[in-house]
Amino acid sequence: MHRQLYSSRPLDNVVTSLAWSPNGSLFAVGSFNVVRVCDKVGWTHCRDRVNIGSLMSIAWTPDSTQFACAGGNGAVLFAQVTDRHAEWRNASVTLVSQRRLRIQDISAETDEEIELAKDRVVEMSIGHDHLVVMTTTQCYVYSLTNLNTPIIFDIKAPPLFLHICRRHFLSVDIVAGAQVISFEGRVLSTPRHANFRAEFLTKEIIALAPDTVAMVDTADRKSILLFDTTSGRQSGKITHSAEVVGLSMNQANNGVAERYVAFVDVNRDLYFACPLSTLPSTATPIKLQSHVDSFAFNDESNVLATMAEGNLKIWYHPEAAFVDRDLLDLICSAGGSESDFGRSTQIIAFTSSRIALRKIDGAVIYASSSIEMPLLDEFVRAGKWEEATRLCRVHTNNNASNVISGSKVSPSSYLWGSLAAQAMAKKQLEVAESAYAELLDAPKVTFLQYVQSLQTEEAKQAQLALFRRSPEEAEKILIQANPPQILRAIKLNIDLFRWGRALDLANKYKSNLDTVMAHRQLYLEDFEIQESDPRFVQAQNSVGSISPAEIIARDASELGEDASSRPRDNDFGRRSRK
């Protein structure tokens, strides 16, 4: 079942024809002596009167820039789509006519026009200090600082659409397919796969980042394929349970290990993944939000803006989902309500701290994100953790008067939450401890103090993996340590009540079977039940009579820690033994 996006007011005459543009961004509507060009969400770009009677049929060119209409009086009308507009920060470009563009820069107070020598403009994109214009036969690459000397090269076919990032741009056409091209005009790679069909791709299901191209497999729309921009080879894959209808990637230049993919499926659920990371816990997509109409990453950082049911939400560090999902509610803020934007509002650009949105009636409005977050990210990238902590404290002090009485969440909680997430990801435990303390999260402060008291690096890394909700990764770290820390691996599974796995480890490595049975005995006594698992009955018979208190004290001595210093099981939401 599909929901209605838009309904126009009754027209003066009946609609006699309608046709979508091949790229799906526009559709043309014909009636008696009137032709309209409308956006994909419904609002009208333009409305022209023509004297050819009822428009009986409309046909678009493959590049979606022109269409022809057949009139009821036998005449044929040809139309060209103009007044297309794109902007990036303080610069904007407008297609004035078939071959003329107007470039304006508010900061530099310049207003220039460019007229191409031949061919009509098919596609254009502006961003990262460059303007890319493609005609039916050529590509022009301009630097926004010098529009007089563009780089010009020939192309094989008109493009279907363009994507641009800080290093290069992506062009897709039906002849050459997808091409990653540098701003110097050199083709870097041609990402493709066995079922690649360029004519089935749309701008929404392909994304470009400085080192990665992501696209939905047109033969299996439940799969997202990732390619290296330098070689064009496939580097990863995301398999989802439903068809993917839109995707985007972060633009931060931190390497493929921190390349994040956000995508929306047919159910309008937003998911977040890091498929190229070396950590197994980041490969599985995590659901962030439901009923999402539009979303976009910032052009510089990992900040993600979403529009759902008329509400704008800004996720300052969505990668916190891979570190501590409890932080997700803290690292996002509302940028407005449905009364401000209305339903079906689309995010058209997110540059610097400004978010451009187009309402359902075609009006463009703007919202803003935090101006402190880019500075915090800059401190973290430079390893200036003291300065990052000081920034959060200053913001907290400046907003202390705005804290709601009795509330545990301050207006600066998204800064502390972002700092906590980044500190945990970078294993800066002291900084993370300070951040959680400011968030009044006492159990996690206690946990971090316990982790810092551990004697071996493998034990610390295992506890941090467990904190990320990845017990398999934590167990693997302990078993692969030199020498293997089997006792810690067994106790890790006992603390998680994974009794079967703890028994398997004890039997496999012929070590600490009495430890498993001691904790099992206490567990059964607490719940006042009898042992019913044949494997544990057999293990109990082989161990014989044991003293749980003595075994627990022995294990604590062997591990070099005081049992009382460990965080309690129910501190982190685990099931209590009572």
Coordinates of C-alpha atoms in Angstrom, one line a residue:
M1 CA 0.0 0.0 0.0
H2 CA 1.4 3.4 -1.0
R3 CA 0.6 6.8 0.6
Q4 CA -0.3 9.9 -1.4
L5 CA 2.4 12.5 -1.6
Y6 CA 0.6 15.4 -3.2
S7 CA -2.8 16.4 -4.6
S8 CA -3.2 19.5 -6.8
R9 CA -6.2 21.8 -6.9
P10 CA -8.7 21.1 -9.7
L11 CA -7.4 22.4 -13.1
D12 CA -9.3 24.5 -15.5
N13 CA -9.5 21.7 -18.0
V14 CA -9.2 17.9 -18.0
V15 CA -5.7 16.4 -18.1
T16 CA -5.1 14.9 -21.5
S17 CA -1.5 13.7 -21.2
L18 CA 1.2 13.1 -18.7
A19 CA 4.8 11.8 -19.0
W20 CA 7.7 11.4 -16.6
S21 CA 11.2 12.4 -17.5
P22 CA 13.6 9.5 -17.8
N23 CA 15.6 10.5 -14.7
G24 CA 12.5 10.7 -12.6
S25 CA 13.0 14.2 -11.4
L26 CA 10.2 15.9 -13.4
F27 CA 7.0 15.2 -15.2
A28 CA 5.0 17.1 -17.8
V29 CA 1.3 17.6 -17.8
G30 CA -0.8 18.6 -20.8
S31 CA -4.4 19.9 -21.0
F32 CA -6.3 22.3 -23.3
N33 CA -3.8 24.9 -24.5
V34 CA -1.7 24.5 -21.3
V35 CA 1.5 22.6 -20.5
R36 CA 3.0 22.3 -17.0
V37 CA 6.3 21.0 -15.8
C38 CA 6.1 19.7 -12.3
D39 CA 8.6 18.4 -9.7
K40 CA 8.5 14.7 -8.7
V41 CA 6.8 15.6 -5.4
G42 CA 4.1 17.6 -7.2
W43 CA 4.7 21.3 -7.1
T44 CA 4.7 23.2 -10.4
H45 CA 8.0 24.5 -11.9
C46 CA 6.3 26.4 -14.7
R47 CA 3.0 26.8 -16.5
D48 CA 2.8 28.0 -20.1
R49 CA -0.1 28.7 -22.5
V50 CA 0.1 27.3 -26.0
N51 CA -2.3 27.6 -28.9
I52 CA -2.3 24.0 -30.2
G53 CA -5.5 22.7 -28.5
S54 CA -5.4 19.8 -26.2
L55 CA -2.0 18.2 -25.7
M56 CA -2.7 14.6 -26.7
S57 CA 0.8 13.1 -26.1
I58 CA 4.2 14.0 -24.5
A59 CA 7.6 12.4 -25.1
W60 CA 10.9 13.3 -23.4
T61 CA 14.4 13.0 -24.7
P62 CA 16.6 10.4 -23.0
D63 CA 18.6 13.2 -21.2
S64 CA 15.5 14.7 -19.6
T65 CA 16.2 18.2 -20.9
Q66 CA 13.6 18.5 -23.7
F67 CA 10.2 17.1 -24.5
A68 CA 7.8 17.3 -27.4
C69 CA 4.0 17.6 -27.3
A70 CA 1.4 16.6 -29.9
G71 CA -1.4 19.1 -30.1
G72 CA -5.0 18.5 -31.0
N73 CA -4.8 20.8 -34.0
G74 CA -1.9 18.7 -35.6
A75 CA 0.9 21.0 -34.3
V76 CA 4.0 19.7 -32.5
L77 CA 5.4 21.7 -29.6
F78 CA 9.1 21.4 -28.6
A79 CA 10.1 22.6 -25.1
Q80 CA 13.5 23.0 -23.3
V81 CA 13.8 22.7 -19.5
T82 CA 15.6 25.9 -18.2
D83 CA 16.0 27.8 -15.0
R84 CA 17.5 24.8 -13.3
H85 CA 19.3 25.9 -10.2
A86 CA 22.1 24.5 -7.9
E87 CA 24.0 26.0 -5.0
W88 CA 26.9 25.3 -2.7
R89 CA 27.6 27.4 0.3
N90 CA 27.8 31.0 -1.0
A91 CA 27.9 30.1 -4.7
S92 CA 25.0 29.3 -7.0
V93 CA 24.5 28.4 -10.7
T94 CA 21.4 28.9 -12.8
L95 CA 20.7 27.6 -16.3
V96 CA 19.3 30.7 -18.0
S97 CA 19.0 29.3 -21.5
Q98 CA 20.1 26.2 -23.5
R99 CA 23.8 27.2 -23.5
R100 CA 24.0 30.1 -21.0
L101 CA 24.7 29.8 -17.3
R102 CA 24.7 32.4 -14.5
I103 CA 27.2 32.0 -11.6
Q104 CA 26.8 34.1 -8.5
D105 CA 29.0 34.3 -5.4
I106 CA 27.6 36.2 -2.5
S107 CA 30.9 36.3 -0.5
A108 CA 33.0 37.5 -3.4
E109 CA 30.1 39.8 -4.7
T110 CA 30.5 38.5 -8.2
D111 CA 27.8 37.8 -10.9
E112 CA 29.1 36.3 -14.1
E113 CA 27.5 34.6 -17.1
I114 CA 29.0 31.8 -19.2
E115 CA 27.8 31.0 -22.7
L116 CA 28.9 27.7 -24.2
A117 CA 30.0 27.6 -27.9
K118 CA 27.9 24.7 -29.0
D119 CA 25.4 22.1 -27.7
R120 CA 22.8 22.5 -25.0
V121 CA 23.5 21.9 -21.3
V122 CA 22.3 18.5 -20.2
E123 CA 23.6 18.3 -16.6
M124 CA 25.4 20.6 -14.1
S125 CA 26.7 20.3 -10.5
I126 CA 28.4 22.7 -8.2
G127 CA 30.4 21.9 -5.1
H128 CA 33.8 21.8 -3.4
D129 CA 35.0 24.9 -5.3
H130 CA 34.2 23.4 -8.7
L131 CA 31.5 23.7 -11.3
V132 CA 30.9 20.7 -13.7
V133 CA 28.8 21.3 -16.8
M134 CA 28.1 18.6 -19.3
T135 CA 26.5 19.0 -22.7
T136 CA 25.6 16.4 -25.3
T137 CA 29.2 16.0 -26.5
Q138 CA 31.5 17.8 -24.0
C139 CA 32.3 18.3 -20.3
Y140 CA 33.4 21.6 -18.9
V141 CA 35.1 21.7 -15.5
Y142 CA 35.4 25.2 -13.9
S143 CA 37.2 26.3 -10.8
L144 CA 35.0 28.8 -8.9
T145 CA 38.0 31.0 -8.3
N146 CA 38.8 31.2 -12.1
L147 CA 35.9 30.8 -14.5
N148 CA 37.9 31.9 -17.5
T149 CA 39.9 28.8 -18.2
P150 CA 37.8 25.6 -17.9
I151 CA 39.1 22.1 -18.6
I152 CA 37.2 20.7 -21.6
F153 CA 37.1 17.1 -22.9
D154 CA 34.8 15.1 -25.0
I155 CA 32.3 12.5 -23.7
K156 CA 30.7 9.5 -25.4
A157 CA 27.0 10.2 -24.5
P158 CA 24.9 12.8 -22.6
P159 CA 25.0 12.0 -18.8
L160 CA 22.0 10.8 -16.9
F161 CA 23.1 12.6 -13.7
L162 CA 26.2 13.8 -11.8
H163 CA 27.6 13.4 -8.3
I164 CA 30.5 15.6 -7.0
C165 CA 32.8 15.3 -4.0
R166 CA 36.0 17.0 -2.9
R167 CA 38.4 15.0 -5.0
H168 CA 36.4 14.1 -8.2
F169 CA 33.0 13.7 -9.7
L170 CA 30.9 10.8 -11.0
S171 CA 29.1 10.7 -14.3
V172 CA 26.6 8.1 -15.4
D173 CA 25.5 7.6 -19.1
I174 CA 24.2 4.7 -21.1
V175 CA 27.3 4.2 -23.2
A176 CA 30.3 4.6 -20.8
G177 CA 28.4 3.6 -17.7
A178 CA 29.6 5.0 -14.4
Q179 CA 32.8 6.9 -14.6
V180 CA 34.8 8.5 -11.8
I181 CA 36.6 11.6 -13.3
S182 CA 39.1 13.9 -11.7
F183 CA 38.7 17.6 -11.9
E184 CA 41.6 17.6 -14.4
G185 CA 39.5 15.6 -16.8
R186 CA 41.2 12.2 -16.3
V187 CA 39.0 9.1 -16.0
L188 CA 40.1 7.4 -12.8
S189 CA 37.9 4.3 -12.9
T190 CA 34.7 2.8 -14.3
P191 CA 32.9 0.9 -11.5
R192 CA 30.6 -1.8 -12.7
H193 CA 29.4 -5.3 -11.8
A194 CA 27.9 -8.3 -13.7
N195 CA 24.4 -7.0 -13.6
F196 CA 25.2 -3.3 -14.2
R197 CA 22.6 -1.4 -16.3
A198 CA 23.2 2.3 -16.4
E199 CA 19.7 3.0 -17.7
F200 CA 18.2 1.5 -14.5
L201 CA 20.2 3.7 -12.2
T202 CA 18.8 6.9 -10.6
K203 CA 20.6 9.6 -8.7
E204 CA 19.1 8.4 -5.4
I205 CA 20.5 4.9 -5.5
I206 CA 24.2 5.8 -6.2
A207 CA 26.5 7.8 -4.0
L208 CA 30.1 9.1 -4.2
A209 CA 32.7 9.7 -1.5
P210 CA 36.4 10.5 -1.9
D211 CA 37.5 6.9 -1.8
T212 CA 34.3 4.9 -2.5
V213 CA 31.4 4.5 -4.9
A214 CA 28.2 2.9 -3.5
M215 CA 25.3 1.8 -5.8
V216 CA 22.3 -0.4 -5.5
D217 CA 22.4 -3.6 -7.5
T218 CA 19.8 -3.1 -10.2
A219 CA 19.3 -6.8 -10.5
D220 CA 18.9 -7.3 -6.7
R221 CA 17.8 -4.1 -5.1
K222 CA 18.3 -5.6 -1.6
S223 CA 22.1 -5.3 -2.2
I224 CA 24.4 -2.3 -2.0
L225 CA 27.7 -2.7 -3.8
L226 CA 30.8 -0.7 -2.9
F227 CA 33.7 0.1 -5.3
D228 CA 37.1 1.7 -4.9
T229 CA 37.3 5.0 -6.8
T230 CA 40.9 4.4 -7.9
S231 CA 40.7 0.9 -9.3
G232 CA 37.0 0.5 -9.9
R233 CA 37.0 -2.9 -8.2
Q234 CA 34.3 -4.0 -5.8
S235 CA 35.5 -3.6 -2.2
G236 CA 32.4 -4.5 -0.2
K237 CA 28.7 -5.4 -0.1
I238 CA 25.7 -4.7 2.1
T239 CA 22.8 -7.2 2.0
H240 CA 19.5 -5.9 3.4
S241 CA 16.2 -7.6 4.0
A242 CA 14.2 -5.1 1.9
E243 CA 14.7 -3.2 -1.3
V244 CA 16.8 -0.1 -1.0
V245 CA 15.4 3.1 -2.5
G246 CA 18.0 5.7 -1.5
L247 CA 21.5 5.9 -0.1
S248 CA 24.2 8.4 0.9
M249 CA 27.8 8.3 2.2
N250 CA 29.6 10.6 4.6
Q251 CA 32.2 13.0 3.0
A252 CA 34.8 13.1 5.8
N253 CA 38.2 12.2 4.5
N254 CA 39.1 9.7 7.2
G255 CA 39.7 6.6 5.1
V256 CA 37.6 3.6 4.1
A257 CA 37.6 2.3 7.6
E258 CA 35.4 5.2 8.6
R259 CA 33.3 5.3 5.4
Y260 CA 29.7 5.2 6.6
V261 CA 26.6 4.4 4.4
A262 CA 23.1 5.5 5.3
F263 CA 20.3 4.0 3.3
V264 CA 16.5 4.0 3.2
D265 CA 14.4 0.9 2.2
V266 CA 10.9 0.6 0.8
N267 CA 9.5 0.8 4.3
R268 CA 11.0 4.3 4.7
D269 CA 13.3 3.0 7.5
L270 CA 16.7 4.5 7.7
Y271 CA 19.7 2.3 8.4
F272 CA 23.4 3.0 9.1
A273 CA 26.4 0.8 8.3
C274 CA 30.2 0.9 8.1
P275 CA 30.8 -2.1 5.7
L276 CA 34.6 -1.5 5.1
S277 CA 35.6 -1.3 8.8
T278 CA 37.8 -4.0 10.3
L279 CA 35.5 -4.3 13.3
P280 CA 32.9 -7.1 12.8
S281 CA 30.4 -5.2 14.9
T282 CA 30.1 -2.4 12.4
A283 CA 29.2 -4.5 9.3
T284 CA 25.6 -5.2 10.3
P285 CA 23.3 -2.2 9.5
I286 CA 21.7 -0.5 12.5
K287 CA 18.2 1.1 12.2
L288 CA 18.2 4.7 13.2
Q289 CA 14.8 6.1 12.3
S290 CA 11.4 5.2 10.7
H291 CA 9.2 7.1 8.2
V292 CA 12.1 9.0 6.7
D293 CA 11.2 11.1 3.6
S294 CA 14.6 12.6 2.9
F295 CA 18.2 12.5 4.3
A296 CA 21.6 13.9 3.6
F297 CA 25.2 13.9 5.0
N298 CA 27.1 17.1 5.6
D299 CA 29.6 17.9 2.8
E300 CA 32.5 17.8 5.2
S301 CA 31.7 15.8 8.3
N302 CA 29.7 12.8 9.5
V303 CA 26.7 14.8 10.6
L304 CA 23.5 13.4 9.1
A305 CA 20.2 15.3 8.6
T306 CA 16.9 13.5 8.2
M307 CA 13.4 14.6 7.5
A308 CA 10.6 12.3 8.8
E309 CA 6.9 13.2 8.9
G310 CA 7.7 16.9 8.8
N311 CA 10.3 16.8 11.6
L312 CA 13.9 17.7 11.0
K313 CA 16.4 15.7 13.0
I314 CA 20.2 16.2 13.0
W315 CA 22.4 13.2 14.0
Y316 CA 25.7 14.8 15.0
H317 CA 27.6 11.4 15.3
P318 CA 25.5 8.5 14.1
E319 CA 28.5 6.3 14.3
A320 CA 27.9 6.2 18.0
A321 CA 25.5 3.4 17.2
F322 CA 28.6 1.1 16.8
V323 CA 30.1 2.2 20.1
D324 CA 27.2 2.9 22.5
R325 CA 23.6 2.9 21.2
D326 CA 22.5 4.5 24.4
L327 CA 24.1 7.7 23.1
L328 CA 21.9 7.9 20.0
D329 CA 19.2 9.9 21.8
L330 CA 21.8 12.4 23.1
I331 CA 23.8 13.0 19.9
C332 CA 20.8 14.2 17.9
S333 CA 18.8 17.4 18.1
A334 CA 15.5 18.6 16.5
G335 CA 15.9 21.3 13.9
G336 CA 12.2 22.1 13.7
S337 CA 8.7 20.7 13.8
E338 CA 6.0 19.7 11.3
S339 CA 4.5 23.2 11.7
D340 CA 7.8 24.7 10.4
F341 CA 8.3 22.5 7.4
G342 CA 5.2 20.5 6.6
R343 CA 5.0 16.9 5.3
S344 CA 7.0 15.6 2.3
T345 CA 9.7 18.3 2.7
Q346 CA 12.9 17.3 1.0
I347 CA 16.5 18.1 2.0
I348 CA 18.3 19.4 -1.1
A349 CA 21.7 20.5 0.4
F350 CA 23.6 20.3 3.6
T351 CA 26.7 22.4 3.4
S352 CA 28.7 23.8 6.4
S353 CA 26.1 24.4 9.1
R354 CA 23.3 25.3 6.7
I355 CA 20.5 22.9 5.6
A356 CA 18.5 23.8 2.6
L357 CA 15.0 22.3 2.4
R358 CA 12.3 22.4 -0.3
K359 CA 8.7 22.3 0.9
I360 CA 5.9 20.6 -0.9
D361 CA 4.9 23.9 -2.5
G362 CA 8.4 24.4 -4.0
A363 CA 9.5 27.1 -1.5
V364 CA 13.1 26.8 -0.3
I365 CA 13.7 27.4 3.4
Y366 CA 16.8 27.0 5.6
A367 CA 17.7 25.5 8.9
S368 CA 21.0 25.4 10.8
S369 CA 23.1 22.8 12.7
S370 CA 25.5 23.3 15.6
I371 CA 28.4 25.6 14.9
E372 CA 30.4 24.0 17.8
M373 CA 30.4 20.5 16.4
P374 CA 32.9 21.2 13.5
L375 CA 35.3 22.6 16.0
L376 CA 34.9 19.6 18.3
D377 CA 35.6 17.3 15.3
E378 CA 38.7 19.3 14.4
F379 CA 40.1 18.9 17.9
V380 CA 39.4 15.1 17.9
R381 CA 41.0 14.6 14.5
A382 CA 44.1 16.5 15.7
G383 CA 44.2 14.4 18.9
K384 CA 43.6 17.5 21.1
W385 CA 41.4 15.8 23.6
E386 CA 42.0 18.4 26.4
E387 CA 40.9 21.2 24.1
A388 CA 37.8 19.1 23.0
T389 CA 36.9 18.6 26.7
R390 CA 37.4 22.3 27.4
L391 CA 35.1 23.2 24.5
C392 CA 32.3 21.0 25.9
R393 CA 32.7 22.5 29.4
V394 CA 32.6 26.1 28.1
H395 CA 29.4 25.3 26.2
T396 CA 27.9 23.6 29.3
N397 CA 28.7 26.6 31.5
N398 CA 27.3 29.1 28.9
N399 CA 24.0 27.1 28.8
A400 CA 23.7 26.2 32.5
S401 CA 20.8 28.7 32.9
N402 CA 18.8 26.8 30.2
V403 CA 18.8 23.5 32.0
I404 CA 15.3 22.4 32.8
S405 CA 14.8 22.0 36.5
G406 CA 14.9 18.3 37.4
S407 CA 16.2 17.3 34.0
K408 CA 19.3 15.1 33.6
V409 CA 19.9 16.3 30.0
S410 CA 21.5 19.7 29.3
P411 CA 21.4 21.7 26.1
S412 CA 25.1 20.6 25.6
S413 CA 24.4 16.9 25.9
Y414 CA 24.9 16.3 22.2
L415 CA 28.5 17.7 22.6
W416 CA 29.3 15.4 25.5
G417 CA 27.6 12.5 23.8
S418 CA 29.6 13.1 20.7
L419 CA 32.8 13.4 22.7
A420 CA 32.0 10.2 24.6
A421 CA 31.4 8.3 21.3
Q422 CA 34.6 9.5 19.6
A423 CA 36.7 8.9 22.7
M424 CA 35.4 5.3 23.0
A425 CA 36.0 4.7 19.3
K426 CA 39.6 6.1 19.7
K427 CA 40.1 4.2 23.0
Q428 CA 40.7 7.4 25.0
L429 CA 39.2 6.0 28.2
E430 CA 39.9 8.9 30.5
V431 CA 38.2 11.4 28.2
A432 CA 35.3 9.0 27.8
E433 CA 35.0 8.7 31.6
S434 CA 34.8 12.5 31.9
A435 CA 32.2 12.7 29.2
Y436 CA 30.0 10.0 30.8
A437 CA 30.4 11.7 34.1
E438 CA 29.0 15.0 32.6
L439 CA 26.1 12.9 31.2
L440 CA 25.4 11.6 34.7
D441 CA 25.9 8.0 33.6
A442 CA 27.4 6.5 36.7
P443 CA 27.3 2.8 35.7
K444 CA 29.5 3.5 32.6
V445 CA 31.9 5.6 34.6
T446 CA 32.3 2.7 37.0
F447 CA 32.8 0.3 34.1
L448 CA 35.5 2.5 32.5
Q449 CA 37.3 2.8 35.8
Y450 CA 37.3 -1.0 36.0
V451 CA 38.6 -1.4 32.4
Q452 CA 41.5 1.0 33.2
S453 CA 42.4 -1.1 36.2
L454 CA 42.9 -4.3 34.1
Q455 CA 46.5 -5.4 33.8
T456 CA 46.6 -6.7 30.2
E457 CA 45.8 -4.9 27.0
E458 CA 43.9 -7.9 25.7
A459 CA 41.6 -7.8 28.7
K460 CA 40.9 -4.1 28.1
Q461 CA 40.2 -4.6 24.4
A462 CA 37.9 -7.5 25.2
Q463 CA 35.9 -5.4 27.7
L464 CA 35.6 -2.6 25.1
A465 CA 34.3 -5.1 22.5
L466 CA 31.8 -6.3 25.1
F467 CA 30.8 -2.7 25.6
R468 CA 30.1 -2.4 21.9
R469 CA 27.7 -5.4 22.3
S470 CA 30.0 -7.8 20.4
P471 CA 30.7 -10.8 22.7
E472 CA 32.1 -12.9 19.9
E473 CA 34.7 -10.3 19.1
A474 CA 35.6 -10.0 22.8
E475 CA 36.0 -13.8 23.1
K476 CA 38.2 -13.9 20.0
I477 CA 40.5 -11.2 21.4
L478 CA 41.1 -13.2 24.6
I479 CA 41.6 -16.6 22.9
Q480 CA 44.0 -15.1 20.3
A481 CA 46.1 -13.4 23.0
N482 CA 49.6 -14.6 23.7
P483 CA 49.3 -16.6 25.9
P484 CA 45.6 -17.3 25.4
Q485 CA 43.5 -15.9 28.3
I486 CA 41.0 -18.9 28.5
L487 CA 39.9 -18.1 32.1
R488 CA 38.9 -14.6 31.1
A489 CA 37.1 -15.9 28.0
I490 CA 35.2 -18.4 30.2
K491 CA 34.2 -15.8 32.8
L492 CA 33.1 -13.4 30.0
N493 CA 30.6 -16.0 28.8
I494 CA 29.5 -16.8 32.4
D495 CA 28.8 -13.1 33.0
L496 CA 26.6 -13.1 29.9
F497 CA 24.9 -16.3 31.1
R498 CA 26.1 -18.0 27.9
W499 CA 26.6 -21.2 29.9
G500 CA 26.8 -23.6 26.9
R501 CA 29.6 -21.6 25.3
A502 CA 31.5 -21.4 28.7
L503 CA 31.3 -25.1 29.0
D504 CA 32.5 -25.7 25.4
L505 CA 35.6 -23.5 26.0
A506 CA 36.4 -25.3 29.3
N507 CA 36.1 -28.7 27.5
K508 CA 38.0 -27.7 24.4
Y509 CA 41.0 -26.2 26.2
K510 CA 40.7 -28.6 29.2
S511 CA 40.9 -25.7 31.6
N512 CA 38.8 -24.2 34.4
L513 CA 35.9 -26.7 34.2
D514 CA 35.4 -26.2 38.0
T515 CA 35.0 -22.5 37.4
V516 CA 32.1 -23.1 35.1
M517 CA 30.5 -25.5 37.5
A518 CA 31.0 -23.2 40.6
H519 CA 29.2 -20.3 39.0
R520 CA 26.6 -22.7 37.6
Q521 CA 26.0 -24.0 41.1
L522 CA 25.5 -20.5 42.5
Y523 CA 23.2 -19.7 39.6
L524 CA 20.9 -22.7 40.2
E525 CA 20.9 -22.0 44.0
D526 CA 19.8 -18.4 43.4
F527 CA 16.9 -19.5 41.3
E528 CA 16.1 -22.5 43.4
I529 CA 16.1 -24.9 40.5
Q530 CA 17.7 -28.3 39.8
E531 CA 20.1 -29.0 37.0
S532 CA 18.3 -30.4 33.9
D533 CA 21.0 -30.1 31.2
P534 CA 22.6 -33.5 30.6
R535 CA 25.9 -31.8 29.6
F536 CA 26.2 -30.0 33.0
V537 CA 25.1 -33.1 34.9
Q538 CA 28.0 -35.0 33.3
A539 CA 30.4 -32.2 34.0
Q540 CA 29.3 -32.0 37.6
N541 CA 30.0 -35.7 38.0
S542 CA 33.4 -35.4 36.5
V543 CA 34.3 -32.4 38.8
G544 CA 32.8 -33.8 42.0
S545 CA 32.2 -31.8 45.1
I546 CA 33.5 -28.2 44.9
S547 CA 33.6 -25.1 47.0
P548 CA 32.4 -22.1 44.9
A549 CA 33.8 -19.5 47.3
E550 CA 37.3 -21.0 47.1
I551 CA 37.2 -21.3 43.3
I552 CA 36.0 -17.7 42.8
A553 CA 38.8 -16.4 45.2
R554 CA 41.3 -18.5 43.3
D555 CA 40.3 -17.2 39.9
A556 CA 40.3 -13.6 41.2
S557 CA 43.9 -14.1 42.5
E558 CA 44.9 -15.7 39.2
L559 CA 43.5 -12.8 37.2
G560 CA 45.2 -10.3 39.6
E561 CA 42.0 -8.4 40.4
D562 CA 39.6 -8.0 43.3
A563 CA 36.2 -9.5 42.6
S564 CA 34.6 -6.6 44.5
S565 CA 36.1 -4.1 42.0
R566 CA 34.2 -5.6 39.0
P567 CA 31.0 -3.8 38.0
R568 CA 27.9 -5.5 39.0
D569 CA 26.0 -7.5 36.3
N570 CA 22.8 -5.5 36.6
D571 CA 24.7 -2.2 36.1
F572 CA 24.5 -2.6 32.4
G573 CA 21.0 -3.9 32.0
R574 CA 21.9 -7.6 32.4
R575 CA 19.6 -10.0 34.2
S576 CA 20.2 -10.0 37.9
R577 CA 20.8 -13.4 39.7
K578 CA 18.1 -12.5 42.2

